[in-house]
Coordinates of C-alpha atoms in Angstrom, one line a residue:
M1 CA -86.9 -125.1 34.3
N2 CA -84.2 -124.2 36.8
L3 CA -84.3 -123.6 40.5
A4 CA -85.5 -120.0 40.1
D5 CA -88.3 -121.1 37.8
R6 CA -89.4 -123.8 40.2
I7 CA -89.6 -121.5 43.2
Q8 CA -91.6 -119.0 41.2
H9 CA -93.9 -121.7 39.8
L10 CA -94.6 -123.2 43.3
R11 CA -95.2 -119.8 44.8
K12 CA -97.7 -118.8 42.1
A13 CA -99.4 -122.2 42.3
R14 CA -99.9 -121.6 46.1
G15 CA -101.3 -118.2 45.3
I16 CA -99.1 -116.2 47.5
S17 CA -96.9 -113.1 47.0
Q18 CA -93.1 -112.9 47.3
E19 CA -93.6 -111.1 50.6
E20 CA -95.9 -113.8 52.0
L21 CA -93.4 -116.5 51.0
A22 CA -90.6 -114.5 52.6
D23 CA -92.5 -114.3 55.8
K24 CA -93.0 -118.1 55.8
I25 CA -89.4 -118.8 55.2
G26 CA -88.0 -116.1 57.4
V27 CA -86.2 -114.0 54.8
S28 CA -86.8 -110.6 53.2
R29 CA -88.9 -110.1 50.1
Q30 CA -85.8 -108.9 48.3
A31 CA -84.2 -112.3 48.9
V32 CA -87.1 -114.1 47.3
S33 CA -87.0 -111.7 44.4
K34 CA -83.3 -112.5 43.9
W35 CA -84.0 -116.2 44.0
E36 CA -86.6 -116.0 41.3
S37 CA -84.6 -113.7 39.1
E38 CA -81.5 -115.9 39.5
Q39 CA -79.4 -113.2 41.2
S40 CA -78.8 -115.5 44.1
I41 CA -79.7 -119.0 45.3
P42 CA -81.1 -120.0 48.7
D43 CA -78.7 -121.9 51.0
I44 CA -79.4 -125.5 52.0
E45 CA -81.3 -124.5 55.1
K46 CA -83.7 -122.4 53.1
I47 CA -84.0 -125.1 50.4
I48 CA -85.3 -127.5 53.2
L49 CA -87.7 -124.8 54.5
L50 CA -89.0 -124.3 50.9
S51 CA -89.5 -128.0 50.4
D52 CA -91.4 -128.3 53.6
Y53 CA -93.6 -125.3 52.9
F54 CA -94.4 -126.3 49.4
E55 CA -94.7 -130.0 50.4
T56 CA -92.3 -131.2 47.8
T57 CA -88.8 -132.7 47.9
T58 CA -85.4 -131.0 47.8
D59 CA -84.6 -133.1 44.8
F60 CA -87.4 -131.5 42.9
L61 CA -86.3 -128.0 43.9
L62 CA -82.6 -128.6 43.1
K63 CA -82.8 -131.0 40.2
G64 CA -86.4 -131.0 39.0
I65 CA -86.9 -134.6 39.9
E66 CA -90.6 -135.1 40.4
P67 CA -91.5 -136.8 43.7
A68 CA -93.0 -140.3 43.6
P69 CA -96.8 -140.2 43.5
E70 CA -98.5 -140.7 46.8
L71 CA -100.4 -144.0 47.2
E72 CA -103.3 -142.2 48.7
K73 CA -104.0 -138.8 47.1
K74 CA -105.7 -136.4 49.4
F75 CA -108.9 -134.8 48.4
S76 CA -108.3 -131.3 47.2
A77 CA -109.5 -128.4 49.4
M78 CA -111.3 -127.1 46.2
V79 CA -113.7 -130.1 46.3
F80 CA -114.6 -129.4 50.0
S81 CA -115.1 -125.7 49.0
V82 CA -117.5 -126.6 46.3
I83 CA -119.4 -129.1 48.4
G84 CA -119.6 -126.6 51.3
T85 CA -121.0 -123.9 48.9
V86 CA -123.7 -126.3 47.6
L87 CA -124.7 -127.3 51.1
N88 CA -125.0 -123.6 52.1
A89 CA -127.1 -122.8 49.1
V90 CA -129.3 -125.8 49.8
G91 CA -129.7 -124.6 53.4
F92 CA -130.7 -121.1 52.4
V93 CA -133.2 -122.3 49.8
L94 CA -134.6 -124.9 52.2
S95 CA -135.1 -122.3 54.8
V96 CA -136.9 -120.0 52.4
V97 CA -139.2 -122.8 51.1
I98 CA -140.1 -123.9 54.7
W99 CA -140.8 -120.3 55.7
I100 CA -143.1 -119.7 52.7
E101 CA -145.1 -122.8 53.4
R102 CA -145.2 -122.7 57.2
Q103 CA -144.4 -119.1 58.2
M104 CA -142.6 -120.6 61.3
S105 CA -139.4 -119.4 62.8
Y106 CA -137.9 -122.9 62.9
A107 CA -137.2 -122.4 59.2
V108 CA -134.4 -120.2 60.2
G109 CA -132.9 -122.8 62.5
I110 CA -133.0 -125.5 59.8
G111 CA -131.3 -123.3 57.3
L112 CA -128.6 -122.3 59.8
V113 CA -127.9 -125.9 60.7
V114 CA -127.4 -126.9 57.1
M115 CA -125.2 -123.9 56.5
L116 CA -123.2 -124.8 59.6
I117 CA -122.6 -128.3 58.1
G118 CA -121.6 -126.7 54.8
T119 CA -119.1 -124.4 56.4
G120 CA -117.8 -127.3 58.4
V121 CA -117.1 -129.3 55.3
F122 CA -115.2 -126.3 53.9
L123 CA -113.1 -126.0 57.0
I124 CA -112.3 -129.7 56.9
G125 CA -110.8 -129.1 53.4
Q126 CA -108.7 -126.3 54.8
V127 CA -107.2 -128.6 57.4
T128 CA -106.7 -131.7 55.2
D129 CA -105.2 -129.9 52.1
T130 CA -102.8 -127.0 52.7
R131 CA -101.7 -127.0 49.1
D132 CA -104.9 -125.5 47.7
R133 CA -106.1 -123.9 50.9
R134 CA -105.8 -120.2 49.8
K135 CA -107.4 -120.7 46.4
A136 CA -110.2 -122.9 47.9
G137 CA -110.7 -120.2 50.6
R138 CA -111.4 -117.5 48.0
L139 CA -113.6 -119.9 45.9
F140 CA -115.7 -120.5 49.0
W141 CA -115.9 -117.1 50.6
I142 CA -116.6 -114.9 47.5
P143 CA -120.1 -116.5 46.9
N144 CA -120.8 -117.6 50.4
V145 CA -120.5 -114.1 51.9
W146 CA -123.8 -113.5 50.1
I147 CA -125.4 -116.7 51.3
L148 CA -124.2 -116.8 54.9
L149 CA -125.0 -113.2 55.8
M150 CA -128.6 -113.2 54.4
I151 CA -130.3 -115.2 57.2
P152 CA -128.6 -113.5 60.2
L153 CA -129.1 -110.0 58.8
S154 CA -132.7 -110.7 57.8
C155 CA -133.5 -112.0 61.2
C156 CA -132.0 -108.9 62.9
F157 CA -133.8 -106.6 60.4
N158 CA -137.2 -108.2 60.8
I159 CA -137.0 -108.1 64.6
M160 CA -135.8 -104.5 64.8
D161 CA -138.3 -103.4 62.1
G162 CA -141.1 -105.0 64.1
L163 CA -140.0 -103.2 67.3
L164 CA -140.0 -99.9 65.5
G165 CA -143.5 -100.6 64.4
G166 CA -144.6 -101.4 67.9
F167 CA -144.8 -105.2 67.6
L168 CA -142.5 -108.2 68.0
G169 CA -140.9 -108.9 64.6
Q170 CA -140.6 -112.6 63.6
P171 CA -137.3 -114.0 62.6
A172 CA -137.3 -115.0 58.9
P173 CA -134.6 -116.1 56.4
V174 CA -135.4 -113.1 54.1
P175 CA -136.3 -109.5 54.9
F176 CA -139.9 -108.6 54.5
L177 CA -141.5 -105.2 54.0
G178 CA -142.6 -103.9 57.4
N179 CA -142.9 -100.3 58.4
S180 CA -141.7 -98.5 55.2
L181 CA -139.9 -98.8 52.0
I182 CA -137.1 -96.7 53.5
T183 CA -136.0 -99.2 56.1
F184 CA -136.4 -102.0 53.6
G185 CA -134.2 -100.1 51.1
I186 CA -131.6 -99.4 53.9
F187 CA -131.4 -103.2 54.6
W188 CA -130.6 -104.0 50.9
L189 CA -128.2 -101.1 50.6
A190 CA -126.2 -102.3 53.7
Y191 CA -126.3 -105.9 52.7
I192 CA -125.1 -105.3 49.1
T193 CA -122.4 -102.8 50.3
V194 CA -121.0 -105.2 52.9
C195 CA -120.9 -108.2 50.5
V196 CA -119.4 -106.3 47.7
A197 CA -116.7 -104.8 50.0
I198 CA -115.7 -108.2 51.3
D199 CA -115.6 -109.7 47.8
L200 CA -113.5 -106.8 46.5
Y201 CA -111.1 -107.3 49.4
L202 CA -110.7 -111.0 48.6
I203 CA -110.2 -110.3 44.9
K204 CA -107.6 -107.7 45.7
K205 CA -105.7 -110.2 48.0
K206 CA -105.7 -112.7 45.1
K207 CA -103.9 -110.2 42.8
E208 CA -101.2 -109.4 45.4

């Protein structure tokens, strides 16, 4: 593996495009393309910038010498992403269970607090591990869009649907059939459309 291969390998491992790497280093996309195709090599200043950005050594970029292992390995952002997703799912399920048993609005608050903790865990991973940050971000947001939007949208729907029916709707973690099947269907159509659109955007960004 030569310098060109190592730059390409590190870029793909980070999950970014040539254009994104060029923006980080302060060069054109064509310059990155030439580096990876061995048409040119980066100067020493750019080598240093590349090593800083990829969190590796200049010896690894130039000679392929692996950096010495760290004494304390950081937790991967992927781990924080998975833990955050589990907590968010638990928060949603807990909210629904409490609502079914108690029919009280505080079920919404309990679910949102647990989800806030779960999202906070994910954000900690984004700060502590920049290496896997992008990949972990996609791993988190693709399923969590569906989880995190359900309670806020359901609360808004239930309150508004109640007002349309001439009574004060009660916040709940899931939508319930109020005035008609039409409004209930509109909610699910809007919810699915928004979540699918966000997921497709994230998947498209991954392929670039």
